[in-house]
Coordinates of C-alpha atoms in Angstrom, one line a residue:
X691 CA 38.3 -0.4 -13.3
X692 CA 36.2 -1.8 -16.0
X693 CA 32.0 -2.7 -14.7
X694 CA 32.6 -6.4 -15.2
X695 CA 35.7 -6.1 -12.5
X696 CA 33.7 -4.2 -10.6
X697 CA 30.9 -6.8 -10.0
X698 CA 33.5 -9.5 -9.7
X699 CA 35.3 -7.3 -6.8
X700 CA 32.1 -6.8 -5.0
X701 CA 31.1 -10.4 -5.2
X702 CA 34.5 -11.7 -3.8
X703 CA 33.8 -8.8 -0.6
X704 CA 30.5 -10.2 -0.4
X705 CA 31.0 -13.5 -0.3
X706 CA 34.1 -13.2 2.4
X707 CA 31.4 -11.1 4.4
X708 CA 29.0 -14.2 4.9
X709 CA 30.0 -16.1 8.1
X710 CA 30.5 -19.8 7.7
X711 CA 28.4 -21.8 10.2
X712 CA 30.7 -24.2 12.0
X713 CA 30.6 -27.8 11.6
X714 CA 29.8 -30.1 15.0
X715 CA 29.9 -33.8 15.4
X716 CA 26.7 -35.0 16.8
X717 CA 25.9 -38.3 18.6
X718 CA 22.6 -39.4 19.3
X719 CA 21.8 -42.7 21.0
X720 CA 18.3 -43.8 22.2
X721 CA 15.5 -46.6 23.3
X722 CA 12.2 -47.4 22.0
X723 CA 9.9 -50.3 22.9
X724 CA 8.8 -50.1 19.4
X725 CA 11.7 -52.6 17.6
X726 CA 12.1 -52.3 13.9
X727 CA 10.0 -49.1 13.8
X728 CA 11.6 -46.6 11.6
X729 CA 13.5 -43.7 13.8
X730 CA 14.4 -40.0 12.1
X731 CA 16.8 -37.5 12.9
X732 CA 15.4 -34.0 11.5
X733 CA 17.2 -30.3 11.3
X734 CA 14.2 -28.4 12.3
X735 CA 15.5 -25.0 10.5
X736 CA 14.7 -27.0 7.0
X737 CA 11.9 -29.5 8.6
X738 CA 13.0 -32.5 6.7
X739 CA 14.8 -35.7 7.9
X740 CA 18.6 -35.9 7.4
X741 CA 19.1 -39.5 8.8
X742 CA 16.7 -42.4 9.7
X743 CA 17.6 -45.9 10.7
X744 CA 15.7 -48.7 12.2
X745 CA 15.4 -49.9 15.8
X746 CA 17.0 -53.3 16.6
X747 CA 16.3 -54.5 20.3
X748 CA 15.1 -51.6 21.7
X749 CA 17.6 -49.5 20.8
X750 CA 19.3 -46.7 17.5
X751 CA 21.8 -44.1 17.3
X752 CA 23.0 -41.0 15.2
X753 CA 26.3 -39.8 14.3
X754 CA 27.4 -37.0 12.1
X755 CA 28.1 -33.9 11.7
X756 CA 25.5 -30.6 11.4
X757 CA 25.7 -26.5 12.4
X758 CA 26.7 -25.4 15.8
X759 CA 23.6 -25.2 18.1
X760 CA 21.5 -26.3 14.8
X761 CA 18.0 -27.1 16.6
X762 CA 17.5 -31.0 15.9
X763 CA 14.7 -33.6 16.6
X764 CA 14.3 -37.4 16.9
X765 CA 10.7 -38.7 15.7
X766 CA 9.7 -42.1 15.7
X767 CA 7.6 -43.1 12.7
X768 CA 4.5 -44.1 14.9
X769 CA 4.8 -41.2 17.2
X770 CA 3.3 -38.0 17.8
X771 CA 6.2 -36.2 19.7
X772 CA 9.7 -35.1 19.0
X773 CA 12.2 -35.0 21.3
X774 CA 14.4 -31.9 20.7
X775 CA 17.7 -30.6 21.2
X776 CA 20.4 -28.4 20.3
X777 CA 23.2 -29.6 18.3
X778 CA 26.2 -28.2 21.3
X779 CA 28.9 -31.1 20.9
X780 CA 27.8 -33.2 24.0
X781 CA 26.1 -36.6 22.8
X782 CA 22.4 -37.0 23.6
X783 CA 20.7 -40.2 24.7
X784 CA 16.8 -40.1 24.3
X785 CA 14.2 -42.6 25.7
X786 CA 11.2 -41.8 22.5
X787 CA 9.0 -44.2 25.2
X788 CA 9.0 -41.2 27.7
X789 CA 10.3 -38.0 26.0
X790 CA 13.2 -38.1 27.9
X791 CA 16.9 -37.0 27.1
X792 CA 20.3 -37.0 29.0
X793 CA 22.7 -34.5 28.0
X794 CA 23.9 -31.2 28.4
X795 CA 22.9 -29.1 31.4
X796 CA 20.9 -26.9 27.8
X797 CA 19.7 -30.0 26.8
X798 CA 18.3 -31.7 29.5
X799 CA 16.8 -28.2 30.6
X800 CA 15.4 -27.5 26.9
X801 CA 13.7 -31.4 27.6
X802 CA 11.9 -30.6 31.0
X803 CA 10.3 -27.4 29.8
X804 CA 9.2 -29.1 26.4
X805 CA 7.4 -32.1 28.7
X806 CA 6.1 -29.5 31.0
X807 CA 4.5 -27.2 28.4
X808 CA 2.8 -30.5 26.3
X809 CA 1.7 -31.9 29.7
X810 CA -1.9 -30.2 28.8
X811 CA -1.8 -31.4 25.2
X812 CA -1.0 -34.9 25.6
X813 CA -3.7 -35.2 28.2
X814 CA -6.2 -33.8 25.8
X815 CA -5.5 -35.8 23.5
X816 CA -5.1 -39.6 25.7
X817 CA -8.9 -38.1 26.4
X818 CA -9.8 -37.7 22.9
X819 CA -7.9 -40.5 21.2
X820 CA -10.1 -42.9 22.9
X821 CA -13.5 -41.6 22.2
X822 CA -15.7 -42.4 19.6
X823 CA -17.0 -40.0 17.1
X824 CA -20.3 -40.0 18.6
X825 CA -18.4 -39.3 21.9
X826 CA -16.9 -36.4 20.3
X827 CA -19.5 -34.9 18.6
X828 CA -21.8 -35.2 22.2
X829 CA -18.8 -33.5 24.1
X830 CA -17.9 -30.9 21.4
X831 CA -18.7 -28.0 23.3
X832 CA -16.2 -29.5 26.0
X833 CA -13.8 -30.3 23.7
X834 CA -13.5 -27.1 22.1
X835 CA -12.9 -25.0 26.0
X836 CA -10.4 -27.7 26.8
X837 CA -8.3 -27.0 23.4
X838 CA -8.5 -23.2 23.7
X839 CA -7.8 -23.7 27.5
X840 CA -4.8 -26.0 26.6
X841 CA -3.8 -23.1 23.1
X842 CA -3.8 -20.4 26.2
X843 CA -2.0 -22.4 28.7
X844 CA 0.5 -23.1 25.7
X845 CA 1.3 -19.4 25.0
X846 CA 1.3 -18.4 28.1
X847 CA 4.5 -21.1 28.7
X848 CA 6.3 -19.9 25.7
X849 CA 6.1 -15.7 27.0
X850 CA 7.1 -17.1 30.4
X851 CA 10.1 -19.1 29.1
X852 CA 10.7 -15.9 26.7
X853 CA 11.2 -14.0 29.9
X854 CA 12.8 -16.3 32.2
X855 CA 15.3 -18.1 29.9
X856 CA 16.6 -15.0 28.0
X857 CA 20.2 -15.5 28.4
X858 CA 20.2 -19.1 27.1
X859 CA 19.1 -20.6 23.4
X860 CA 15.8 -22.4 24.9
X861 CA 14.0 -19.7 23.8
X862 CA 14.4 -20.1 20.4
X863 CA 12.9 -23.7 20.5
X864 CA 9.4 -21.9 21.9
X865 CA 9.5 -19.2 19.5
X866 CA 6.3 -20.2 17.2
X867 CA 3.7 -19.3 20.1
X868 CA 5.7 -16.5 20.9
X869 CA 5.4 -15.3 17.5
X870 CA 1.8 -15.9 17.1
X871 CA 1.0 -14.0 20.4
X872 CA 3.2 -11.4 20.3
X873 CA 3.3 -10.9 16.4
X874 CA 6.5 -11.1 13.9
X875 CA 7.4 -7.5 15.0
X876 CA 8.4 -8.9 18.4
X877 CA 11.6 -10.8 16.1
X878 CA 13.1 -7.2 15.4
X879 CA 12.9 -6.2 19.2
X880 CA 14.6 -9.4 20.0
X881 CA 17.7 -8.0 17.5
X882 CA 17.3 -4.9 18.9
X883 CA 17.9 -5.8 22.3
X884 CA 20.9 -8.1 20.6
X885 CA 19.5 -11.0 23.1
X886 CA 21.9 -13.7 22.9
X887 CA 19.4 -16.2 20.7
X888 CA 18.7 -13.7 18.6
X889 CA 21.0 -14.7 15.6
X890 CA 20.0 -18.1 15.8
X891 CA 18.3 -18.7 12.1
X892 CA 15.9 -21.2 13.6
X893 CA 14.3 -18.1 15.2
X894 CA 14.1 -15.8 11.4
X895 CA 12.6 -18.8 9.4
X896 CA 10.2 -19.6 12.5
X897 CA 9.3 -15.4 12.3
X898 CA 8.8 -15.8 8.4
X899 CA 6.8 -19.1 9.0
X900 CA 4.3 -17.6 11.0
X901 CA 4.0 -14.2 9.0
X902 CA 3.2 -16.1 6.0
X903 CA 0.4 -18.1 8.3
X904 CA -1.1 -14.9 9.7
X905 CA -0.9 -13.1 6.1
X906 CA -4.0 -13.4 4.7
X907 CA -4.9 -14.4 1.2
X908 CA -3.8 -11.3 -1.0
X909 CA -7.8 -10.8 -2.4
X910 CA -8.9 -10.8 1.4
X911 CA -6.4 -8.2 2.9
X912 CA -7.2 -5.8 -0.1
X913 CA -10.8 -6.8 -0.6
X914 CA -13.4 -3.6 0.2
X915 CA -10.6 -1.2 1.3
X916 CA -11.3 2.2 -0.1
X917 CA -14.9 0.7 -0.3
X918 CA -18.1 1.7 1.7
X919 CA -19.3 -0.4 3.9
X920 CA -21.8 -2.5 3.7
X921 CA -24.5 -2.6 6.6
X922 CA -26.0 -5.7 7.9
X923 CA -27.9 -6.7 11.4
X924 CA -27.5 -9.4 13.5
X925 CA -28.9 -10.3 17.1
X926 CA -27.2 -9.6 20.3
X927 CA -26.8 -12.4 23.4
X928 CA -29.9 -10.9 24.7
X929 CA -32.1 -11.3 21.2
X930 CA -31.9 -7.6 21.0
X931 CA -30.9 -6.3 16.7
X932 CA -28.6 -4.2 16.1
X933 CA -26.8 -2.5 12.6
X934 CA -23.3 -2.1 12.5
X935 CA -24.2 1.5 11.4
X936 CA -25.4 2.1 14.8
X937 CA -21.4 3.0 15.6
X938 CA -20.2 4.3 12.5
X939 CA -19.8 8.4 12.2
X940 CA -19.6 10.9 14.6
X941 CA -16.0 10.2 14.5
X942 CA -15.7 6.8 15.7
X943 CA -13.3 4.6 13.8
X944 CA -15.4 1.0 13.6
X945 CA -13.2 -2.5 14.0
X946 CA -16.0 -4.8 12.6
X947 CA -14.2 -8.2 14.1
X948 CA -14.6 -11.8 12.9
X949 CA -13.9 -14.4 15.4
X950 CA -15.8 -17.1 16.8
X951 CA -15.5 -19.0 20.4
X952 CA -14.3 -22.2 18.7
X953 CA -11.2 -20.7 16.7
X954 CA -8.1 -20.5 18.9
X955 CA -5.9 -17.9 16.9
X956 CA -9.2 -15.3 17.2
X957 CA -8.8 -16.1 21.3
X958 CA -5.2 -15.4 20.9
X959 CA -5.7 -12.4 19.2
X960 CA -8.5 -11.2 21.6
X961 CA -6.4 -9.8 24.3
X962 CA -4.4 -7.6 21.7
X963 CA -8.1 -6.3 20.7
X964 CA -8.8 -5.3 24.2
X965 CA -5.3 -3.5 24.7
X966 CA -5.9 -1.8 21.9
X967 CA -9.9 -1.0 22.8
X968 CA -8.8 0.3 26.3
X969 CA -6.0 2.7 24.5
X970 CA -7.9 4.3 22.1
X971 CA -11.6 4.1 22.8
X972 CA -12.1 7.4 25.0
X973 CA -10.8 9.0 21.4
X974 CA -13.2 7.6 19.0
X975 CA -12.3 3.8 18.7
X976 CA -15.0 1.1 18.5
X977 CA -15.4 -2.5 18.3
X978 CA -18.5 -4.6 17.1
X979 CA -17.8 -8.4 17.2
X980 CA -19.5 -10.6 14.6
X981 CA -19.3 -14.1 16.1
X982 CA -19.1 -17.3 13.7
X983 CA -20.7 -19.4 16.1
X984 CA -23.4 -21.9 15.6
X985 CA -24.3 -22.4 19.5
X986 CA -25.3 -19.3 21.5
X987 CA -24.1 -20.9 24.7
X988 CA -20.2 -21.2 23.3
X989 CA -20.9 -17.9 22.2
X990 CA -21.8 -16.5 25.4
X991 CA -19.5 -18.6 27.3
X992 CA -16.1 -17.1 25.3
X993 CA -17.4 -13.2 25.7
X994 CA -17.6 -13.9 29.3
X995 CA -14.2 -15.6 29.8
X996 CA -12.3 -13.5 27.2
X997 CA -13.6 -10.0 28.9
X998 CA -15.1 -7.9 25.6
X999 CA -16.8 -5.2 26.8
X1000 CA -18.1 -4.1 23.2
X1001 CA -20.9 -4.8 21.2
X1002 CA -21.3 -8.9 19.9
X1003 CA -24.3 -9.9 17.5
X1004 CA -24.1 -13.2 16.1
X1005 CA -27.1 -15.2 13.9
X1006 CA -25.5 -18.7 15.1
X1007 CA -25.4 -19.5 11.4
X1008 CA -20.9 -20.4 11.8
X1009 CA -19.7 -20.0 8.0
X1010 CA -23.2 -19.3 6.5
X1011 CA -23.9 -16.1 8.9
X1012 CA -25.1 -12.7 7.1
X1013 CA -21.3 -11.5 6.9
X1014 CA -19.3 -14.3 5.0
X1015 CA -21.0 -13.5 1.4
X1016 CA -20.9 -9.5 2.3
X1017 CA -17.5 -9.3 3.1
X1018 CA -16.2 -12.5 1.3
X1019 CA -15.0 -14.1 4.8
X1020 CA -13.4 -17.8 4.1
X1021 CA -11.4 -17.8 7.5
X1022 CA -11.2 -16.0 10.9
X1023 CA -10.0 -14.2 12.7
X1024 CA -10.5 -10.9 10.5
X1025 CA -11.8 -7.7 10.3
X1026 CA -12.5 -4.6 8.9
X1027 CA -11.5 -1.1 9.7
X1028 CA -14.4 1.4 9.1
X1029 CA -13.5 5.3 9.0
X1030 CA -16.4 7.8 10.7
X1031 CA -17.5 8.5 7.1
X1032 CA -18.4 4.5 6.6
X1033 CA -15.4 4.0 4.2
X1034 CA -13.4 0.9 4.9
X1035 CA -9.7 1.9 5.3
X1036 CA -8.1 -1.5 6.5
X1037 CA -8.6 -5.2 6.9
X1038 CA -6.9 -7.9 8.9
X1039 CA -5.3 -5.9 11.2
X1040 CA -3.1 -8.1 14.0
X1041 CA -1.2 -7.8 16.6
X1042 CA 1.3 -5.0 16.6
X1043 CA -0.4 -3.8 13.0
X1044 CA -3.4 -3.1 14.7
X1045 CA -1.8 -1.0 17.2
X1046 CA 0.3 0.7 14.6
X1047 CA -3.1 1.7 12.8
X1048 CA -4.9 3.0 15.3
X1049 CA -1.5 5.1 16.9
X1050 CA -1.3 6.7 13.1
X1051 CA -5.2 7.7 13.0
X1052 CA -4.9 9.2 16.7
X1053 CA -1.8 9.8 17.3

């Protein structure tokens, strides 16, 4: 068989091997207060709107057809929220004033967690919508707990609906949190296990989405590896000064870490630190947090509530601290691995990564 043949073969197998996605009708009805406001129907898995129309006394509707179980959304152009659902055959009727949908048992079950997890968020932001800036700025401190506090209260909903919803597809409509708190590697588990969601593509691109967010910028995630480090000293919460050499040698392995109290992902990424700390430190591990902060109080307040029992110096300088120039730092949460002999062997270690590390080096 001649190589051209061959390739033409192998495409034909290939392409029967590729499963169609079957087709479903879809019929989505709804309400709004807001007549002739402009109403969109959006596939989530590519993000973009594949009808709109117009509503006419009160009321608009849908009909098509789209992928079995596709993940879909209604969004009204004035609006905030979506109103999600999966695309299962059984027509949908959505109220866009309230966030509510009648539908399949999935559906309508998919609708009540969704209003219950952004119960936090729309509150904090009916608070915040009607203050002024000067408001803001006076209450900034505030502000910032309540969002973290409303980030946590987020995640914590998508690992509990993870856990308790397994054997349905509502999962896969929390999966971005889950992602970000769990990290990407938690995707291959989930086809591992062969959980029943876990083809769904809505869940891949979601897991590709967030890898490309927590990637860091190629120059940062290569910068000073293979490097020495450089030293620098900042105060403690007591006023006290300390060097980041203080920790380095005698064979402890240094995680220099970059957060700040105000920057939800580092808070997210905090408990992974201290599962990590508490695994390896009685073999060599250390931590030394370098706080962006610009108000020692936040500062304080976050190493408190977020349970660090390592080493924190901070000059309450935010993005003009000591470390941004030394180590090139445009965005946090990251950090620098330093090996006993000051060399700096990694950078941006997260979630599972980190733990992958630090199981390689003692392990």
């Amino acid at each position: 068989m001649g190589m051209m043949k061959k390739v033409i073969v192998l495409a034909a197998f290939a392409m029967a091997a590729v499963p169609l996605m079957a087709q479903v009708k879809y019929a989505v009805s709804g309400t709004y207060d807001g007549s002739g406001k402009k109403i969109y129907l959006i596939d989530l898995l590519t993000d973009k709107a594949i009808d709109s129309t117009v509503v006419a006394n009160g009321k608009f509707s849908f009909s098509g057809t789209a992928d079995k179980d596709a993940l879909m959304a209604v969004k009204a152009a004035d609006r905030k929220w979506t109103i999600e659902f999966f695309n299962d055959g059984t027509p949908v009727s959505i109220n866009v004033n309230d966030s509510t949908l009648k539908g399949s048992p999935l559906n309508e079950r998919l609708t009540k967690l969704e209003i219950e997890q952004d119960m936090p968020k729309r509150i904090f932001y009916a608070k915040s919508v009607k203050m002024t800036d000067e408001e803001r700025l006076a209450h900034q401190d505030e502000l910032i707990d309540e969002m973290n506090k409303m980030f946590d209260e987020q995640t914590a909903f998508a690992n509990k609906v993870f856990k308790e919803e397994r054997h349905s597809l509502i999962p896969v409509a929390f999966c971005g949190l889950y992602f970000l708190d769990n990290g990407v590697e938690a995707y291959d588990e989930l086809v591992r296990q062969q959980v029943m969601f876990a083809s769904h593509p809505y869940l891949k691109k979601t897991r590709d989405d967030v890898e490309e967010l927590l990637k860091p910028e190629d120059s940062q995630k290569t910068a000073f590896i293979g490097q020495q480090f450089t030293d620098m000293e900042m105060a403690d919460p007591e006023g006290k000064t300390h060097k980041i050499s203080e920790l380095v040698g005698e064979g402890h392995w240094v995680l220099v870490d970059f957060w700040a109290s105000w920057c939800g992902p580092c808070r997210a990424e905090m408990p992974n630190v201290l599962e990590a700390y508490n695994k390896f430190h009685d073999k060599g591990f250390e931590v030394i947090g370098v706080s962006f902060d610009e108000k020692k109080e936040a500062w304080v307040k976050a190493i408190d509530q977020l349970k660090m029992p390592w080493l924190q110096i901070s000059d309450l300088k935010g993005f003009n601290c000591a470390a941004a120039p030394i180590y090139k730092i445009d965005g946090i949460p990251d950090n620098i691995l330093i090996d006993p002999q000051g060399k700096i062997i990694d950078r941006a270690l997260r979630g599972k990564a980190l733990h992958n590390r630090l199981q390689k080096i003692f392990e």
